[in-house]
Amino acid sequence: MQPRRTGVDPENLIAEFMTLVSIGSPSRQEGHVAAYIRGVAEELGFEVEEDDAGVALGGDCGNLIVRVPGDERFATVLMMAHMDTVTPAMGINPIREGDRIRSDGTTVLGADDKAGIAGLLHMLGVLSATEETRPPLEIVFTVCEEVGLLGAKALDTSKLKAEFGFAFDSSGALGFAVAQGPAQAKLKAVVHGRSAHAGVAPEKGISAIVVAAEAITQLPLGRINAQTTANIGKISGGQATNIVCDRVEIFAEARSLSPDELAMQRAAMSRVFEETAARHGVTVDLEWQDSYPGLTLHPGTPLRLIVEEAMNSLGITPHFGSTGGGSDANVIAGKGIPVANLAIGYQQIHTLDEWIATDDLVTAAELMLQIVRQCAKSVKV
Ligand SMILES: [Zn+2]
């Protein structure tokens, strides 16, 4: 493939991507890939800072922040990708076949989100080789995205100067950008029954399993409507067949594009647990946690205009839509830095069949560059 007018060199980029995916980086084991990223960025002359998220999260490294100086007449721009992947993530053997790259079928590929990392590193190379005007950049590579956006949550955004940003970690075809992403809340419900010998005195017991089962059959779950979903993901309890079970733990979540609907869904789920427990004369502890806030990218906002212009300059048709998933972008936006989350072309992520088209890998890197160039068109007032 020929070098592109944007400055992206497809073969170099693809080679870097192959190297990056070969460095296994399951959550909390991002150290090797972080060292690789640091090496590339420092070689280009950029300052790299690692925060203490690794210590806080029990991982082998923290989030990386690469600071790229630029013309300070422009707002500082945040660009993000995550370093961890889902498992199986060790011994990844990427195979380039025709116009695609896939794993050998025994692991994930890790294009989620190594395609984002490869593009950003390649972008840094292109920018450092030219004299073109650019805004100051803060490139953040997070840890532990796949296990609850923990790296982004641990990131101290007061260390950042960025006024807005772009995350490169959405599913969908290139050109897709998240206009609306749901907020998520998680529930841990503990049903307390009363234990008894199941053969000698079952009437003295109240089975937490029976109470939990009855509650679960009445909970509003699955797709509630176009905006709202809910799921029970895990349940555990009980010790042996001869004991009436006195404790069941249920882990559930609810998501909604609408904060009001999320509140209603939470209340509805809580009510079912409480009423069912009361009917059986037992108690239930309900512990709700806000996992992450929603994400929006409204029409006409400067951030969205930058995305549209950058895509248009590459002949990509922008497509703004909703997603059911959450990402680091939700967390950072929740901390006050608006972030647009863009698709970079990876396919069938979180499966052994994950793949990416080489063309999309290249175009994603071009999109990153064009976004930076677009950001250098509007002088800060
Ligand atoms: Zn991802």
XYZ file of C-alpha atoms and ligand atoms in Angstrom:
382
model
C 0.000 0.000 0.000
C 1.221 3.479 -0.891
C 1.752 6.202 1.722
C -1.343 8.390 1.956
C -1.639 12.118 1.401
C -2.489 12.433 5.099
C 1.035 11.261 5.927
C -0.056 7.820 7.103
C 2.204 5.030 5.903
C -0.040 1.940 5.753
C 2.667 -0.731 5.853
C 4.447 0.861 8.832
C 1.151 1.237 10.652
C 0.134 -2.363 9.978
C 3.534 -3.610 11.167
C 3.183 -1.588 14.373
C -0.321 -2.964 14.893
C 0.946 -6.546 14.460
C 3.656 -5.861 17.059
C 1.196 -4.286 19.494
C -1.332 -7.136 19.371
C 1.485 -9.665 19.845
C 2.217 -8.081 23.232
C -0.403 -9.727 25.437
C -2.073 -7.240 27.754
C -5.003 -8.627 29.711
C -6.375 -6.245 32.337
C -3.885 -5.576 35.165
C -1.056 -6.914 32.978
C -0.610 -3.949 30.650
C 3.011 -3.373 31.732
C 4.687 -4.752 28.619
C 2.514 -2.858 26.172
C 2.877 0.290 28.291
C 6.666 -0.062 28.106
C 6.417 -0.413 24.329
C 4.227 2.706 24.042
C 6.570 4.649 26.310
C 9.528 3.600 24.162
C 7.908 4.786 20.948
C 6.706 8.095 22.407
C 10.009 8.902 24.120
C 11.947 8.027 20.975
C 9.852 10.677 19.238
C 10.844 13.113 21.975
C 7.580 13.291 23.888
C 7.198 13.324 27.649
C 5.430 10.285 29.109
C 3.915 10.166 32.579
C 2.535 7.089 34.322
C -0.030 7.607 37.066
C -0.500 5.403 40.120
C -3.623 3.603 38.867
C -1.595 0.381 38.699
C -1.001 0.460 42.429
C -4.602 1.380 43.175
C -5.993 -1.370 40.933
C -3.486 -4.112 41.669
C -2.072 -4.074 38.150
C 1.483 -3.986 36.857
C 1.281 -0.435 35.484
C -0.851 2.694 35.553
C -2.406 4.901 32.901
C 0.047 6.589 30.541
C -0.218 10.230 29.606
C 1.837 11.353 26.596
C 2.124 15.129 26.414
C 2.606 16.553 22.960
C 3.452 20.248 22.916
C 1.612 22.390 20.421
C 0.521 25.897 19.609
C -1.134 27.186 22.763
C -3.479 29.430 20.866
C -5.492 26.257 20.456
C -7.328 24.315 23.132
C -5.481 21.249 24.412
C -6.990 18.086 22.970
C -7.323 14.723 24.725
C -7.061 11.537 22.649
C -7.615 8.122 24.222
C -7.313 4.379 23.752
C -7.097 1.551 26.287
C -4.162 -0.807 26.710
C -5.898 -3.877 28.128
C -7.791 -6.518 26.208
C -10.231 -9.246 27.156
C -8.895 -12.807 27.423
C -7.595 -15.159 26.061
C -4.928 -12.568 25.416
C -1.573 -14.284 25.793
C 0.378 -15.711 22.862
C -1.590 -13.768 20.281
C -0.456 -14.711 16.813
C -1.909 -12.167 14.375
C -2.460 -13.391 10.829
C -2.674 -11.008 7.885
C -4.804 -12.594 5.239
C -5.798 -10.596 2.170
C -7.260 -7.340 3.387
C -7.853 -8.512 6.954
C -5.953 -9.224 10.137
C -7.269 -11.868 12.528
C -5.939 -14.037 15.355
C -5.088 -17.703 14.798
C -8.394 -18.607 16.431
C -7.010 -19.527 19.856
C -7.047 -15.986 21.294
C -8.769 -12.692 20.738
C -6.982 -10.391 18.288
C -6.987 -7.393 20.608
C -7.756 -4.863 17.875
C -10.020 -3.611 20.666
C -8.190 -1.407 21.415
C -4.731 -1.945 19.892
C -6.070 -0.492 16.642
C -6.617 2.705 18.626
C -3.119 2.557 20.117
C -1.462 1.793 16.774
C -3.267 4.703 15.129
C -2.334 7.141 17.887
C 1.340 6.107 17.906
C 1.479 6.354 14.134
C -0.182 9.763 14.332
C 2.522 10.900 16.772
C 5.169 9.784 14.300
C 3.576 11.704 11.452
C 3.096 14.849 13.561
C 6.646 14.801 14.887
C 8.014 14.564 11.356
C 6.288 17.716 10.139
C 6.313 21.383 11.009
C 2.553 21.685 10.735
C 0.676 23.680 13.334
C -1.054 21.535 15.906
C -2.819 22.071 19.206
C -1.206 20.713 22.383
C -2.240 17.088 22.790
C -2.664 14.828 25.772
C -2.709 11.213 24.662
C -4.003 8.944 27.400
C -3.604 5.184 27.307
C -5.703 3.636 30.052
C -5.519 0.366 31.951
C -8.390 -1.907 33.024
C -11.041 -0.635 30.609
C -12.412 -4.112 30.073
C -13.015 -4.782 33.757
C -15.229 -1.801 34.525
C -13.469 1.259 33.073
C -11.310 1.218 36.186
C -8.275 2.984 34.700
C -10.374 5.901 33.474
C -12.120 6.047 36.838
C -8.746 6.175 38.610
C -7.386 8.851 36.256
C -6.922 12.204 37.951
C -8.284 14.523 35.272
C -7.056 17.572 37.177
C -3.656 16.605 35.731
C -5.041 17.246 32.259
C -5.331 20.579 30.498
C -7.546 19.174 27.745
C -10.828 20.954 27.179
C -12.353 18.178 25.093
C -11.315 14.879 23.641
C -11.717 11.899 21.378
C -11.743 8.224 22.311
C -11.061 5.599 19.673
C -12.893 2.642 21.066
C -16.327 2.123 19.624
C -17.790 -0.773 17.711
C -19.419 -0.041 14.394
C -18.216 0.785 10.918
C -15.726 3.586 10.410
C -17.677 6.803 10.422
C -19.750 5.777 13.406
C -19.586 8.044 16.422
C -21.504 7.614 19.650
C -24.191 10.295 19.848
C -25.840 8.672 22.831
C -24.456 6.064 25.205
C -26.225 4.759 28.272
C -25.448 5.323 31.916
C -25.031 2.088 33.848
C -25.878 1.205 37.430
C -24.994 -2.053 39.152
C -26.891 -3.848 41.878
C -25.721 -6.334 44.462
C -28.741 -7.867 46.194
C -28.269 -10.167 49.165
C -31.314 -12.193 50.192
C -31.139 -13.356 53.786
C -33.176 -16.502 54.451
C -33.150 -18.698 57.520
C -31.163 -21.917 57.635
C -32.510 -25.188 58.980
C -31.897 -28.901 58.511
C -33.604 -29.741 55.266
C -34.659 -33.220 56.421
C -35.231 -32.794 60.144
C -36.911 -29.376 60.338
C -37.431 -27.779 56.936
C -40.433 -25.820 58.308
C -38.046 -23.865 60.518
C -36.159 -22.559 57.515
C -36.865 -19.963 54.842
C -34.963 -20.654 51.662
C -33.158 -17.630 50.289
C -32.968 -19.514 46.979
C -36.749 -19.761 46.758
C -37.159 -16.074 47.635
C -34.498 -15.055 45.098
C -36.064 -17.235 42.404
C -39.477 -15.720 42.971
C -38.050 -12.195 42.828
C -36.104 -12.917 39.660
C -39.138 -14.203 37.782
C -40.881 -10.901 38.523
C -38.029 -8.493 37.783
C -38.264 -6.361 34.649
C -35.247 -7.659 32.689
C -33.814 -7.750 29.173
C -34.776 -5.000 26.786
C -37.212 -2.828 28.675
C -37.600 -0.404 25.752
C -35.453 1.331 23.126
C -33.580 3.255 25.808
C -33.335 0.876 28.725
C -31.977 -2.623 29.414
C -31.464 -4.731 32.529
C -29.767 -8.034 33.279
C -28.927 -10.444 36.058
C -25.398 -11.565 35.358
C -24.452 -13.679 38.331
C -26.081 -15.489 41.223
C -24.549 -17.522 43.990
C -25.619 -19.086 47.232
C -26.233 -22.269 49.143
C -23.951 -24.859 50.703
C -25.453 -28.351 50.544
C -28.702 -30.133 49.703
C -29.407 -30.867 53.379
C -29.346 -27.218 54.437
C -32.129 -24.727 53.792
C -30.161 -21.892 52.172
C -29.897 -18.708 54.192
C -28.030 -16.435 51.789
C -28.113 -15.722 48.073
C -26.164 -13.008 46.289
C -27.460 -11.629 43.026
C -25.496 -9.301 40.761
C -27.492 -7.272 38.255
C -27.229 -4.162 36.140
C -29.476 -1.603 34.495
C -28.596 0.783 31.670
C -30.472 3.602 30.075
C -29.931 6.450 27.667
C -32.317 8.418 29.889
C -31.351 9.317 33.478
C -35.034 9.407 34.469
C -35.684 5.976 33.044
C -32.613 4.587 34.745
C -33.909 5.879 38.074
C -37.318 4.306 37.377
C -35.747 0.986 36.380
C -33.646 0.922 39.536
C -36.678 1.672 41.663
C -38.721 -1.051 39.931
C -36.010 -3.652 40.504
C -35.540 -2.645 44.138
C -39.291 -2.798 44.742
C -39.572 -6.382 43.452
C -36.796 -7.563 45.757
C -38.196 -5.754 48.770
C -41.798 -6.860 48.245
C -40.823 -10.473 47.613
C -38.613 -10.587 50.697
C -41.373 -9.031 52.798
C -43.904 -11.619 51.597
C -41.610 -14.366 52.852
C -40.729 -12.630 56.109
C -37.037 -12.222 55.251
C -34.790 -9.284 54.452
C -32.841 -8.248 51.404
C -29.879 -5.846 51.273
C -29.746 -3.790 48.098
C -26.553 -2.011 47.132
C -26.754 0.113 43.985
C -23.659 1.663 42.473
C -23.410 4.112 39.612
C -20.914 2.467 37.255
C -20.622 5.257 34.738
C -22.645 8.185 33.425
C -24.205 8.471 29.983
C -22.450 9.927 26.961
C -23.880 12.424 24.505
C -22.608 14.173 21.408
C -25.252 16.661 20.417
C -25.717 18.011 16.879
C -24.122 21.386 16.312
C -21.652 21.193 19.191
C -18.039 22.122 18.359
C -16.878 18.615 19.227
C -19.324 17.041 16.807
C -18.467 19.549 14.084
C -14.779 18.642 14.382
C -15.666 14.947 13.978
C -17.859 15.698 10.948
C -15.256 17.870 9.254
C -12.461 15.380 9.855
C -14.556 12.542 8.453
C -15.679 14.589 5.483
C -12.064 15.422 4.642
C -11.445 11.681 4.238
C -14.646 10.997 2.315
C -16.155 9.108 5.239
C -19.865 9.612 5.833
C -20.395 10.455 9.507
C -22.994 8.344 11.251
C -24.039 9.419 14.721
C -26.047 6.866 16.635
C -26.674 5.285 19.983
C -24.846 2.390 21.559
C -25.738 0.028 24.367
C -22.172 -0.119 25.641
C -20.072 2.024 27.929
C -16.449 3.058 27.540
C -13.728 5.192 29.074
C -15.291 8.115 27.202
C -18.346 7.934 29.482
C -16.165 8.180 32.568
C -14.016 11.060 31.331
C -17.062 12.968 30.075
C -18.592 12.412 33.507
C -15.516 14.109 34.985
C -16.190 17.207 32.932
C -14.155 16.771 29.737
C -16.529 16.175 26.803
C -15.322 13.191 24.775
C -16.482 11.887 21.404
C -16.148 8.114 21.073
C -15.453 6.977 17.521
C -15.512 3.604 15.782
C -12.189 2.399 14.396
C -13.379 -0.611 12.431
C -12.655 -3.586 14.691
C -15.126 -6.440 14.274
C -16.513 -9.269 16.432
C -14.617 -8.051 19.451
C -14.479 -10.115 22.632
C -14.503 -13.323 20.546
C -11.854 -15.576 19.041
C -13.127 -14.448 15.622
C -12.154 -10.810 16.177
C -10.691 -9.155 13.080
C -10.032 -5.813 11.469
C -9.727 -4.754 7.847
C -6.314 -3.268 7.059
C -8.065 -0.437 5.204
C -10.013 0.454 8.341
C -6.893 0.363 10.483
C -5.298 2.835 8.086
C -8.352 5.058 7.790
C -8.742 5.174 11.576
C -5.187 6.526 11.892
C -5.931 9.053 9.170
C -9.050 10.105 11.045
C -6.974 10.749 14.181
C -4.601 12.949 12.206
C -7.390 14.824 10.486
C -9.061 15.448 13.842
C -5.849 17.037 15.142
C -5.625 19.147 11.984
C -9.261 20.155 12.325
C -8.636 21.172 15.955
C -5.853 23.460 14.698
C -8.356 25.422 12.641
C -10.258 26.989 15.486
C -8.206 29.420 17.558
C -9.118 29.518 21.241
C -10.675 32.822 22.313
Zn -12.429 -1.375 23.878
